[in-house]
Amino acid sequence: MTIGVLGAGQLGRMLALAGYPLGLDFLFLDREAGTPAHQVAPSLLGSFTDPALLGQLAERCSVITFDWENVPSEALDQLEARAKIAPPRVALATAQDRLLEKALFAQLRIPTNRTQAVDSHADLQRAVRDIGLPAVLKTRRLGYDGKGQQVLRKAADIDKAWRELGGVPLLYELHVPFDYEVSAIAVRGQRGEFAMYPLNRNLHKDGILRLTRAPWKSPTLEAAARRYLRKVMDHFDYVGVLTIEFFVCRGRLLANEMAPRVHNSGHWTIEGAVTSQFENHLRAIAGLPLGSTAARGHSAMLNLIGSMPAQQALLAEPGLHLHDYGKAARPGRKLGHLTIVEATARAADIRAARLLRRIESRKI
Ligand code: AMP
């Protein structure tokens, strides 16, 4: 069976690497050559909306998925009549627009942050009055890793935030004084089977995920996350992996955003779970039985951002798993990640903190 994938980044690469042992083949579509997935699988090169390329994809693939959230809906319009798409388009369209995403959370009674749409300077002033400060102004579409966001702390920040972001549809939301951030990743199969991975606790730096620890043991939060993921996935009759990122405020979850795909905070599942998020996404969209989402030990995943530490030094660390995405170094760019799996949470915490310190001080 050949799986078609729109977008050939590192998530696509890890999907392919997880699919080969199952005997799956892949065909990617992306704009340029040499992408992380193109290095390991055949790729069609060109525009996401090129009818000839989309035609080839539909003809050669049994099911089409995406590794990138901002796939143009025009591409899916062209594919829809000719190919099976999973996860469902409507889930992707919702995740592409922060306003629709927040409206969905509200509709499903999933606690979320107070937000207001902003399309003009006057709207922004009204939002500051209605919701208050401090707050975050975000582009409704195309934001990622903290890009397209401005924090407003005082009234004098209004004009600057408008100058930076104004002109595209925006969303104003209260700046949440969260205690920490977690994400929940679940998979749903074609017959509605559902399984959730243990919670991940995530540490961001400059808006980019830096460190994930899993399992994050909190039975109450995990039970709430399970209910929320189930609601969203049943609502869409979802097939594949879905992630929701939450703020934890005074012991409660507040949904921030969702990703209708495998997620950076789930990379630890490659070595730290019985079945990885990548394999389970493929099993779901290919109509195969889902694999166990149970953790094996206590994992820490560190993103390698901007520059790659020396491979010699990293691999000298016992039991360290290195994933190099084959990308050119650039400030702020995710170039790879590493995972360690330990017998106890404390051992994983100590080792992750030590590795992070050594990487940040460029000792490795
Ligand atoms: P997002 O693109 O919404 O995931 O935002 C990236 C990161 O910025 C989040 O993981 C948080 O660390 C931070 N952030 C975003 N929105 C808020 C908010 N309303 N309050 C506090 N921090 C936020």
mmCIF file of C-alpha atoms and ligand atoms in Angstrom:
data_model
loop_
_atom_site.group_PDB
_atom_site.id
_atom_site.type_symbol
_atom_site.label_atom_id
_atom_site.label_comp_id
_atom_site.label_asym_id
_atom_site.label_seq_id
_atom_site.Cartn_x
_atom_site.Cartn_y
_atom_site.Cartn_z
ATOM 1 C CA MET A 1 0.000 0.000 0.000
ATOM 2 C CA THR A 2 1.337 3.459 -0.878
ATOM 3 C CA ILE A 3 0.683 6.371 1.483
ATOM 4 C CA GLY A 4 0.630 9.845 -0.073
ATOM 5 C CA VAL A 5 1.871 12.689 2.120
ATOM 6 C CA LEU A 6 1.433 16.418 1.489
ATOM 7 C CA GLY A 7 4.533 18.067 2.943
ATOM 8 C CA ALA A 8 7.903 16.343 3.223
ATOM 9 C CA GLY A 9 9.367 17.712 6.463
ATOM 10 C CA GLN A 10 10.739 15.851 9.440
ATOM 11 C CA LEU A 11 7.315 14.578 10.500
ATOM 12 C CA GLY A 12 6.921 13.001 7.069
ATOM 13 C CA ARG A 13 10.401 11.512 7.326
ATOM 14 C CA MET A 14 9.552 9.899 10.664
ATOM 15 C CA LEU A 15 6.241 8.622 9.222
ATOM 16 C CA ALA A 16 8.121 6.927 6.375
ATOM 17 C CA LEU A 17 10.717 5.446 8.716
ATOM 18 C CA ALA A 18 7.914 4.031 10.877
ATOM 19 C CA GLY A 19 6.009 2.691 7.880
ATOM 20 C CA TYR A 20 8.753 0.754 6.118
ATOM 21 C CA PRO A 21 8.795 -2.116 8.649
ATOM 22 C CA LEU A 22 5.044 -2.536 8.012
ATOM 23 C CA GLY A 23 5.722 -2.877 4.299
ATOM 24 C CA LEU A 24 4.174 0.489 3.442
ATOM 25 C CA ASP A 25 5.447 2.647 0.573
ATOM 26 C CA PHE A 26 5.366 6.433 0.460
ATOM 27 C CA LEU A 27 5.017 9.219 -2.065
ATOM 28 C CA PHE A 28 5.509 12.790 -0.847
ATOM 29 C CA LEU A 29 4.636 16.112 -2.452
ATOM 30 C CA ASP A 30 6.573 19.242 -1.543
ATOM 31 C CA ARG A 31 7.884 22.367 -3.195
ATOM 32 C CA GLU A 32 11.575 21.594 -3.232
ATOM 33 C CA ALA A 33 14.087 18.758 -3.331
ATOM 34 C CA GLY A 34 16.285 17.613 -0.449
ATOM 35 C CA THR A 35 13.620 17.908 2.270
ATOM 36 C CA PRO A 36 13.897 15.551 5.275
ATOM 37 C CA ALA A 37 11.309 13.130 3.824
ATOM 38 C CA HIS A 38 12.621 13.391 0.253
ATOM 39 C CA GLN A 39 15.964 12.097 1.570
ATOM 40 C CA VAL A 40 14.308 8.792 2.534
ATOM 41 C CA ALA A 41 11.322 8.438 0.182
ATOM 42 C CA PRO A 42 10.232 9.295 -3.385
ATOM 43 C CA SER A 43 8.789 12.799 -3.710
ATOM 44 C CA LEU A 44 6.912 14.760 -6.331
ATOM 45 C CA LEU A 45 8.344 18.255 -6.572
ATOM 46 C CA GLY A 46 6.278 21.359 -7.289
ATOM 47 C CA SER A 47 3.324 23.395 -6.130
ATOM 48 C CA PHE A 48 0.807 21.905 -3.675
ATOM 49 C CA THR A 49 -1.934 23.005 -6.066
ATOM 50 C CA ASP A 50 -0.445 21.657 -9.314
ATOM 51 C CA PRO A 51 -3.282 19.553 -10.860
ATOM 52 C CA ALA A 52 -0.878 17.171 -12.631
ATOM 53 C CA LEU A 53 1.080 16.399 -9.454
ATOM 54 C CA LEU A 54 -2.083 16.015 -7.371
ATOM 55 C CA GLY A 55 -3.431 13.711 -10.082
ATOM 56 C CA GLN A 56 -0.348 11.490 -9.814
ATOM 57 C CA LEU A 57 -0.636 11.426 -6.033
ATOM 58 C CA ALA A 58 -4.313 10.414 -6.178
ATOM 59 C CA GLU A 59 -3.620 7.731 -8.751
ATOM 60 C CA ARG A 60 -0.641 6.132 -7.032
ATOM 61 C CA CYS A 61 -1.718 6.319 -3.354
ATOM 62 C CA SER A 62 -4.385 4.415 -1.392
ATOM 63 C CA VAL A 63 -4.747 7.182 1.171
ATOM 64 C CA ILE A 64 -3.420 10.728 1.451
ATOM 65 C CA THR A 65 -2.331 12.396 4.674
ATOM 66 C CA PHE A 66 -0.284 15.505 5.541
ATOM 67 C CA ASP A 67 2.753 16.315 7.652
ATOM 68 C CA TRP A 68 2.074 20.036 7.466
ATOM 69 C CA GLU A 69 -0.895 21.926 8.827
ATOM 70 C CA ASN A 70 -0.961 24.695 6.270
ATOM 71 C CA VAL A 71 -1.677 22.558 3.224
ATOM 72 C CA PRO A 72 -3.815 24.822 0.983
ATOM 73 C CA SER A 73 -7.462 23.780 0.975
ATOM 74 C CA GLU A 74 -7.341 24.169 -2.828
ATOM 75 C CA ALA A 75 -5.054 21.103 -2.939
ATOM 76 C CA LEU A 76 -7.541 19.069 -0.927
ATOM 77 C CA ASP A 77 -10.453 20.326 -3.087
ATOM 78 C CA GLN A 78 -8.701 18.781 -6.072
ATOM 79 C CA LEU A 79 -7.907 15.535 -4.262
ATOM 80 C CA GLU A 80 -11.196 14.980 -2.501
ATOM 81 C CA ALA A 81 -13.195 13.404 -5.305
ATOM 82 C CA ARG A 82 -10.322 11.154 -6.369
ATOM 83 C CA ALA A 83 -8.649 9.937 -3.186
ATOM 84 C CA LYS A 84 -9.209 8.995 0.426
ATOM 85 C CA ILE A 85 -7.924 11.761 2.754
ATOM 86 C CA ALA A 86 -7.170 11.191 6.448
ATOM 87 C CA PRO A 87 -7.416 12.877 8.931
ATOM 88 C CA PRO A 88 -10.652 14.533 7.747
ATOM 89 C CA ARG A 89 -10.361 17.848 5.910
ATOM 90 C CA VAL A 90 -12.701 19.638 8.275
ATOM 91 C CA ALA A 91 -10.351 18.925 11.200
ATOM 92 C CA LEU A 92 -7.483 20.410 9.201
ATOM 93 C CA ALA A 93 -9.536 23.484 8.220
ATOM 94 C CA THR A 94 -10.448 24.028 11.889
ATOM 95 C CA ALA A 95 -6.837 23.736 13.048
ATOM 96 C CA GLN A 96 -5.718 26.177 10.343
ATOM 97 C CA ASP A 97 -7.738 29.005 11.885
ATOM 98 C CA ARG A 98 -7.271 29.808 15.580
ATOM 99 C CA LEU A 99 -10.752 31.364 15.753
ATOM 100 C CA LEU A 100 -12.488 28.223 14.450
ATOM 101 C CA GLU A 101 -10.342 26.130 16.794
ATOM 102 C CA LYS A 102 -11.349 28.137 19.862
ATOM 103 C CA ALA A 103 -15.017 28.103 18.721
ATOM 104 C CA LEU A 104 -14.864 24.302 18.468
ATOM 105 C CA PHE A 105 -13.445 23.991 21.992
ATOM 106 C CA ALA A 106 -16.249 26.234 23.275
ATOM 107 C CA GLN A 107 -18.909 24.279 21.338
ATOM 108 C CA LEU A 108 -17.671 20.983 22.809
ATOM 109 C CA ARG A 109 -17.450 22.521 26.303
ATOM 110 C CA ILE A 110 -13.702 22.096 26.469
ATOM 111 C CA PRO A 111 -12.333 24.815 28.762
ATOM 112 C CA THR A 112 -10.333 27.318 26.744
ATOM 113 C CA ASN A 113 -8.927 30.821 26.924
ATOM 114 C CA ARG A 114 -11.113 33.932 26.449
ATOM 115 C CA THR A 115 -10.608 35.218 22.912
ATOM 116 C CA GLN A 116 -11.956 37.826 20.518
ATOM 117 C CA ALA A 117 -11.529 38.247 16.750
ATOM 118 C CA VAL A 118 -9.635 41.378 15.687
ATOM 119 C CA ASP A 119 -9.819 42.738 12.127
ATOM 120 C CA SER A 120 -9.182 46.441 12.718
ATOM 121 C CA HIS A 121 -7.432 48.831 15.085
ATOM 122 C CA ALA A 122 -10.838 49.634 16.599
ATOM 123 C CA ASP A 123 -11.477 45.903 17.184
ATOM 124 C CA LEU A 124 -8.135 45.683 18.963
ATOM 125 C CA GLN A 125 -8.986 48.583 21.269
ATOM 126 C CA ARG A 126 -12.355 46.961 21.995
ATOM 127 C CA ALA A 127 -10.689 43.605 22.758
ATOM 128 C CA VAL A 128 -8.278 45.284 25.196
ATOM 129 C CA ARG A 129 -11.298 46.852 26.944
ATOM 130 C CA ASP A 130 -13.388 43.643 26.938
ATOM 131 C CA ILE A 131 -10.737 41.039 27.767
ATOM 132 C CA GLY A 132 -8.069 43.104 29.483
ATOM 133 C CA LEU A 133 -4.276 42.943 29.751
ATOM 134 C CA PRO A 134 -1.799 41.288 29.643
ATOM 135 C CA ALA A 135 -2.798 39.540 26.439
ATOM 136 C CA VAL A 136 -1.469 37.913 23.291
ATOM 137 C CA LEU A 137 -2.410 39.043 19.783
ATOM 138 C CA LYS A 138 -2.003 36.209 17.270
ATOM 139 C CA THR A 139 -2.526 35.807 13.545
ATOM 140 C CA ARG A 140 -5.521 33.524 13.012
ATOM 141 C CA ARG A 141 -3.682 31.572 10.320
ATOM 142 C CA LEU A 142 -0.132 30.409 9.534
ATOM 143 C CA GLY A 143 1.384 30.980 12.975
ATOM 144 C CA TYR A 144 3.771 28.405 14.415
ATOM 145 C CA ASP A 145 6.524 28.187 17.020
ATOM 146 C CA GLY A 146 5.522 31.561 18.502
ATOM 147 C CA LYS A 147 5.684 33.305 15.101
ATOM 148 C CA GLY A 148 2.878 35.777 14.314
ATOM 149 C CA GLN A 149 2.357 36.631 18.005
ATOM 150 C CA GLN A 150 2.733 39.812 20.054
ATOM 151 C CA VAL A 151 2.378 40.070 23.828
ATOM 152 C CA LEU A 152 0.598 43.209 25.061
ATOM 153 C CA ARG A 153 1.327 44.189 28.647
ATOM 154 C CA LYS A 154 0.108 47.802 28.739
ATOM 155 C CA ALA A 155 -2.143 50.084 26.678
ATOM 156 C CA ALA A 156 0.938 51.628 25.033
ATOM 157 C CA ASP A 157 1.663 48.230 23.385
ATOM 158 C CA ILE A 158 -1.534 48.373 21.312
ATOM 159 C CA ASP A 159 -0.118 50.449 18.439
ATOM 160 C CA LYS A 160 3.108 48.454 18.229
ATOM 161 C CA ALA A 161 1.227 45.134 18.162
ATOM 162 C CA TRP A 162 -1.095 46.495 15.461
ATOM 163 C CA ARG A 163 1.875 47.746 13.389
ATOM 164 C CA GLU A 164 3.546 44.328 13.636
ATOM 165 C CA LEU A 165 0.546 42.142 12.865
ATOM 166 C CA GLY A 166 -2.322 44.311 11.537
ATOM 167 C CA GLY A 167 -3.699 43.713 8.030
ATOM 168 C CA VAL A 168 -4.527 40.010 8.414
ATOM 169 C CA PRO A 169 -7.285 38.406 10.529
ATOM 170 C CA LEU A 170 -6.147 38.278 14.160
ATOM 171 C CA LEU A 171 -7.200 36.812 17.487
ATOM 172 C CA TYR A 172 -6.830 38.523 20.846
ATOM 173 C CA GLU A 173 -6.564 36.349 23.935
ATOM 174 C CA LEU A 174 -5.759 36.770 27.575
ATOM 175 C CA HIS A 175 -2.155 36.008 28.531
ATOM 176 C CA VAL A 176 -2.613 32.922 30.709
ATOM 177 C CA PRO A 177 -0.569 32.777 33.927
ATOM 178 C CA PHE A 178 -0.171 29.037 33.490
ATOM 179 C CA ASP A 179 1.775 26.794 35.873
ATOM 180 C CA TYR A 180 3.064 24.609 33.051
ATOM 181 C CA GLU A 181 2.108 23.202 29.644
ATOM 182 C CA VAL A 182 1.074 19.665 28.687
ATOM 183 C CA SER A 183 -0.053 18.033 25.480
ATOM 184 C CA ALA A 184 -2.181 14.976 24.862
ATOM 185 C CA ILE A 185 -1.819 12.793 21.790
ATOM 186 C CA ALA A 186 -4.452 10.256 20.785
ATOM 187 C CA VAL A 187 -5.187 8.027 17.840
ATOM 188 C CA ARG A 188 -8.562 7.032 16.437
ATOM 189 C CA GLY A 189 -9.114 4.204 13.977
ATOM 190 C CA GLN A 190 -11.581 3.794 11.114
ATOM 191 C CA ARG A 191 -14.110 2.006 13.326
ATOM 192 C CA GLY A 192 -13.895 4.589 16.095
ATOM 193 C CA GLU A 193 -11.286 2.724 18.189
ATOM 194 C CA PHE A 194 -9.521 5.217 20.449
ATOM 195 C CA ALA A 195 -6.261 5.190 22.381
ATOM 196 C CA MET A 196 -4.397 8.010 24.106
ATOM 197 C CA TYR A 197 -0.709 8.216 24.982
ATOM 198 C CA PRO A 198 0.259 9.234 28.509
ATOM 199 C CA LEU A 199 0.407 13.026 28.949
ATOM 200 C CA ASN A 200 3.491 14.993 27.906
ATOM 201 C CA ARG A 201 4.812 17.877 29.935
ATOM 202 C CA ASN A 202 6.347 20.488 27.628
ATOM 203 C CA LEU A 203 8.854 23.248 28.183
ATOM 204 C CA HIS A 204 9.008 25.989 25.534
ATOM 205 C CA LYS A 205 11.763 28.512 24.986
ATOM 206 C CA ASP A 206 11.203 31.543 22.746
ATOM 207 C CA GLY A 207 7.895 29.992 21.623
ATOM 208 C CA ILE A 208 9.614 26.759 20.432
ATOM 209 C CA LEU A 209 9.259 23.378 22.133
ATOM 210 C CA ARG A 210 12.557 22.626 23.865
ATOM 211 C CA LEU A 211 11.938 19.662 26.171
ATOM 212 C CA THR A 212 9.190 17.054 26.613
ATOM 213 C CA ARG A 213 8.922 14.709 29.587
ATOM 214 C CA ALA A 214 6.593 11.722 29.451
ATOM 215 C CA PRO A 215 4.655 10.155 31.003
ATOM 216 C CA TRP A 216 3.588 13.179 33.033
ATOM 217 C CA LYS A 217 1.730 11.395 35.818
ATOM 218 C CA SER A 218 -1.414 13.260 36.784
ATOM 219 C CA PRO A 219 -4.454 10.994 36.827
ATOM 220 C CA THR A 220 -6.915 13.901 37.090
ATOM 221 C CA LEU A 221 -5.435 15.888 34.213
ATOM 222 C CA GLU A 222 -5.061 12.743 32.133
ATOM 223 C CA ALA A 223 -8.716 11.775 32.638
ATOM 224 C CA ALA A 224 -9.828 15.284 31.589
ATOM 225 C CA ALA A 225 -7.513 15.257 28.541
ATOM 226 C CA ARG A 226 -8.892 11.856 27.516
ATOM 227 C CA ARG A 227 -12.468 13.201 27.633
ATOM 228 C CA TYR A 228 -11.541 16.274 25.564
ATOM 229 C CA LEU A 229 -9.559 14.370 22.928
ATOM 230 C CA ARG A 230 -12.385 11.874 22.578
ATOM 231 C CA LYS A 231 -14.954 14.613 22.134
ATOM 232 C CA VAL A 232 -12.957 16.336 19.397
ATOM 233 C CA MET A 233 -12.111 13.102 17.585
ATOM 234 C CA ASP A 234 -15.666 11.716 17.735
ATOM 235 C CA HIS A 235 -16.989 15.105 16.576
ATOM 236 C CA PHE A 236 -14.919 14.886 13.380
ATOM 237 C CA ASP A 237 -15.243 11.087 13.006
ATOM 238 C CA TYR A 238 -11.484 11.454 13.029
ATOM 239 C CA VAL A 239 -9.011 8.923 11.650
ATOM 240 C CA GLY A 240 -5.316 9.243 12.568
ATOM 241 C CA VAL A 241 -3.344 10.986 15.303
ATOM 242 C CA LEU A 242 -4.497 14.263 16.872
ATOM 243 C CA THR A 243 -2.780 16.431 19.468
ATOM 244 C CA ILE A 244 -4.167 19.080 21.806
ATOM 245 C CA GLU A 245 -1.857 21.453 23.664
ATOM 246 C CA PHE A 246 -3.087 22.652 27.057
ATOM 247 C CA PHE A 247 -2.102 25.204 29.660
ATOM 248 C CA VAL A 248 -2.342 23.893 33.233
ATOM 249 C CA CYS A 249 -3.761 26.593 35.496
ATOM 250 C CA ARG A 250 -4.433 25.861 39.157
ATOM 251 C CA GLY A 251 -4.860 22.161 38.466
ATOM 252 C CA ARG A 252 -7.163 22.593 35.444
ATOM 253 C CA LEU A 253 -6.612 22.143 31.727
ATOM 254 C CA LEU A 254 -7.179 25.039 29.356
ATOM 255 C CA ALA A 255 -7.028 24.054 25.668
ATOM 256 C CA ASN A 256 -4.666 26.263 23.670
ATOM 257 C CA GLU A 257 -4.514 24.653 20.243
ATOM 258 C CA MET A 258 -4.839 21.410 18.339
ATOM 259 C CA ALA A 259 -2.786 19.769 15.606
ATOM 260 C CA PRO A 260 -4.499 17.230 13.305
ATOM 261 C CA ARG A 261 -1.308 15.224 12.862
ATOM 262 C CA VAL A 262 1.633 13.637 14.629
ATOM 263 C CA HIS A 263 3.293 16.168 16.938
ATOM 264 C CA ASN A 264 6.740 17.252 18.076
ATOM 265 C CA SER A 265 5.801 16.557 21.715
ATOM 266 C CA GLY A 266 5.186 12.908 20.749
ATOM 267 C CA HIS A 267 8.627 12.157 19.338
ATOM 268 C CA TRP A 268 9.514 10.348 22.562
ATOM 269 C CA THR A 269 7.014 7.613 21.579
ATOM 270 C CA ILE A 270 9.503 6.276 18.989
ATOM 271 C CA GLU A 271 11.649 4.733 21.723
ATOM 272 C CA GLY A 272 9.497 5.373 24.800
ATOM 273 C CA ALA A 273 6.144 3.786 23.874
ATOM 274 C CA VAL A 274 5.089 0.331 22.724
ATOM 275 C CA THR A 275 3.885 1.800 19.396
ATOM 276 C CA SER A 276 5.094 5.191 18.181
ATOM 277 C CA GLN A 277 2.710 7.997 17.248
ATOM 278 C CA PHE A 278 3.991 7.681 13.659
ATOM 279 C CA GLU A 279 3.217 3.976 13.402
ATOM 280 C CA ASN A 280 -0.192 4.450 15.012
ATOM 281 C CA HIS A 281 -1.069 7.270 12.605
ATOM 282 C CA LEU A 282 -0.227 4.960 9.702
ATOM 283 C CA ARG A 283 -2.092 2.016 11.223
ATOM 284 C CA ALA A 284 -5.175 4.211 11.636
ATOM 285 C CA ILE A 285 -5.221 5.694 8.134
ATOM 286 C CA ALA A 286 -4.378 2.333 6.537
ATOM 287 C CA GLY A 287 -7.272 0.627 8.373
ATOM 288 C CA LEU A 288 -4.978 -1.613 10.444
ATOM 289 C CA PRO A 289 -5.466 -2.467 14.156
ATOM 290 C CA LEU A 290 -4.059 0.227 16.469
ATOM 291 C CA GLY A 291 -0.996 -0.523 18.588
ATOM 292 C CA SER A 292 -0.610 -0.072 22.336
ATOM 293 C CA THR A 293 0.062 3.515 23.441
ATOM 294 C CA ALA A 294 1.584 2.455 26.775
ATOM 295 C CA ALA A 295 4.890 4.002 27.822
ATOM 296 C CA ARG A 296 8.035 1.957 28.259
ATOM 297 C CA GLY A 297 9.893 3.691 31.074
ATOM 298 C CA HIS A 298 10.265 7.456 31.492
ATOM 299 C CA SER A 299 11.325 9.478 28.485
ATOM 300 C CA ALA A 300 12.797 12.890 27.882
ATOM 301 C CA MET A 301 12.933 14.386 24.378
ATOM 302 C CA LEU A 302 15.087 17.409 23.626
ATOM 303 C CA ASN A 303 14.745 19.395 20.407
ATOM 304 C CA LEU A 304 18.007 20.344 18.718
ATOM 305 C CA ILE A 305 17.440 23.889 17.521
ATOM 306 C CA GLY A 306 19.613 26.185 15.382
ATOM 307 C CA SER A 307 22.785 24.092 15.399
ATOM 308 C CA MET A 308 23.584 20.397 15.760
ATOM 309 C CA PRO A 309 25.785 19.368 18.699
ATOM 310 C CA ALA A 310 28.764 17.174 17.789
ATOM 311 C CA GLN A 311 27.502 13.706 16.915
ATOM 312 C CA GLN A 312 30.582 12.074 18.475
ATOM 313 C CA ALA A 313 29.821 13.568 21.882
ATOM 314 C CA LEU A 314 26.075 12.862 21.727
ATOM 315 C CA LEU A 315 26.488 9.231 20.757
ATOM 316 C CA ALA A 316 29.028 8.708 23.524
ATOM 317 C CA GLU A 317 26.079 9.169 25.927
ATOM 318 C CA PRO A 318 24.827 5.676 26.860
ATOM 319 C CA GLY A 319 21.334 4.906 25.603
ATOM 320 C CA LEU A 320 20.848 8.241 23.851
ATOM 321 C CA HIS A 321 18.779 8.097 20.640
ATOM 322 C CA LEU A 322 19.689 10.734 18.070
ATOM 323 C CA HIS A 323 17.402 11.810 15.227
ATOM 324 C CA ASP A 324 19.080 14.077 12.669
ATOM 325 C CA TYR A 325 16.540 15.471 10.172
ATOM 326 C CA GLY A 326 19.191 16.200 7.535
ATOM 327 C CA LYS A 327 18.390 19.932 7.442
ATOM 328 C CA ALA A 328 20.778 22.863 6.935
ATOM 329 C CA ALA A 329 21.465 24.759 10.181
ATOM 330 C CA ARG A 330 19.647 28.078 10.646
ATOM 331 C CA PRO A 331 18.835 30.032 13.846
ATOM 332 C CA GLY A 332 15.570 28.867 15.387
ATOM 333 C CA ARG A 333 15.265 25.864 13.042
ATOM 334 C CA LYS A 334 14.468 22.399 14.407
ATOM 335 C CA LEU A 335 17.323 20.253 13.096
ATOM 336 C CA GLY A 336 16.820 17.090 15.085
ATOM 337 C CA HIS A 337 15.929 15.709 18.474
ATOM 338 C CA LEU A 338 17.256 13.261 20.997
ATOM 339 C CA THR A 339 15.452 10.931 23.362
ATOM 340 C CA ILE A 340 16.554 9.161 26.500
ATOM 341 C CA VAL A 341 14.487 6.518 28.284
ATOM 342 C CA GLU A 342 15.152 5.879 31.969
ATOM 343 C CA ALA A 343 13.725 3.521 34.591
ATOM 344 C CA THR A 344 12.388 6.320 36.835
ATOM 345 C CA ALA A 345 10.960 9.814 36.340
ATOM 346 C CA ARG A 346 13.654 11.247 38.591
ATOM 347 C CA ALA A 347 16.464 9.699 36.545
ATOM 348 C CA ALA A 348 14.927 11.078 33.321
ATOM 349 C CA ASP A 349 14.560 14.566 34.893
ATOM 350 C CA ILE A 350 18.142 14.680 36.123
ATOM 351 C CA ARG A 351 19.609 13.438 32.881
ATOM 352 C CA ALA A 352 17.476 15.725 30.702
ATOM 353 C CA ALA A 353 18.475 18.781 32.759
ATOM 354 C CA ARG A 354 22.150 17.846 32.505
ATOM 355 C CA LEU A 355 21.957 17.254 28.743
ATOM 356 C CA LEU A 356 20.074 20.517 28.204
ATOM 357 C CA ARG A 357 22.730 22.444 30.186
ATOM 358 C CA ARG A 358 25.543 20.841 28.221
ATOM 359 C CA ILE A 359 23.874 21.513 24.868
ATOM 360 C CA GLU A 360 22.982 25.122 25.731
ATOM 361 C CA SER A 361 26.497 25.875 26.981
ATOM 362 C CA ARG A 362 27.834 24.174 23.827
ATOM 363 C CA LYS A 363 29.793 21.640 25.878
ATOM 364 C CA ILE A 364 28.579 19.006 23.401
HETATM 365 P P1 AMP B 1 0.945 28.718 20.257
HETATM 366 O O1 AMP B 1 1.446 29.015 18.880
HETATM 367 O O2 AMP B 1 -0.427 29.230 20.535
HETATM 368 O O3 AMP B 1 1.121 27.261 20.642
HETATM 369 O O4 AMP B 1 1.944 29.521 21.252
HETATM 370 C C1 AMP B 1 3.295 29.138 21.420
HETATM 371 C C2 AMP B 1 3.671 29.266 22.895
HETATM 372 O O5 AMP B 1 3.518 30.638 23.325
HETATM 373 C C3 AMP B 1 2.766 28.467 23.829
HETATM 374 O O6 AMP B 1 3.183 27.127 23.936
HETATM 375 C C4 AMP B 1 2.932 29.242 25.147
HETATM 376 O O7 AMP B 1 4.168 28.903 25.763
HETATM 377 C C5 AMP B 1 2.990 30.685 24.658
HETATM 378 N N1 AMP B 1 1.609 31.250 24.632
HETATM 379 C C6 AMP B 1 0.765 31.263 23.582
HETATM 380 N N2 AMP B 1 -0.425 31.814 23.922
HETATM 381 C C7 AMP B 1 -0.347 32.165 25.200
HETATM 382 C C8 AMP B 1 -1.255 32.764 26.140
HETATM 383 N N3 AMP B 1 -2.491 33.126 25.795
HETATM 384 N N4 AMP B 1 -0.822 32.951 27.410
HETATM 385 C C9 AMP B 1 0.439 32.589 27.795
HETATM 386 N N5 AMP B 1 1.343 32.038 26.954
HETATM 387 C C10 AMP B 1 0.966 31.809 25.680
#
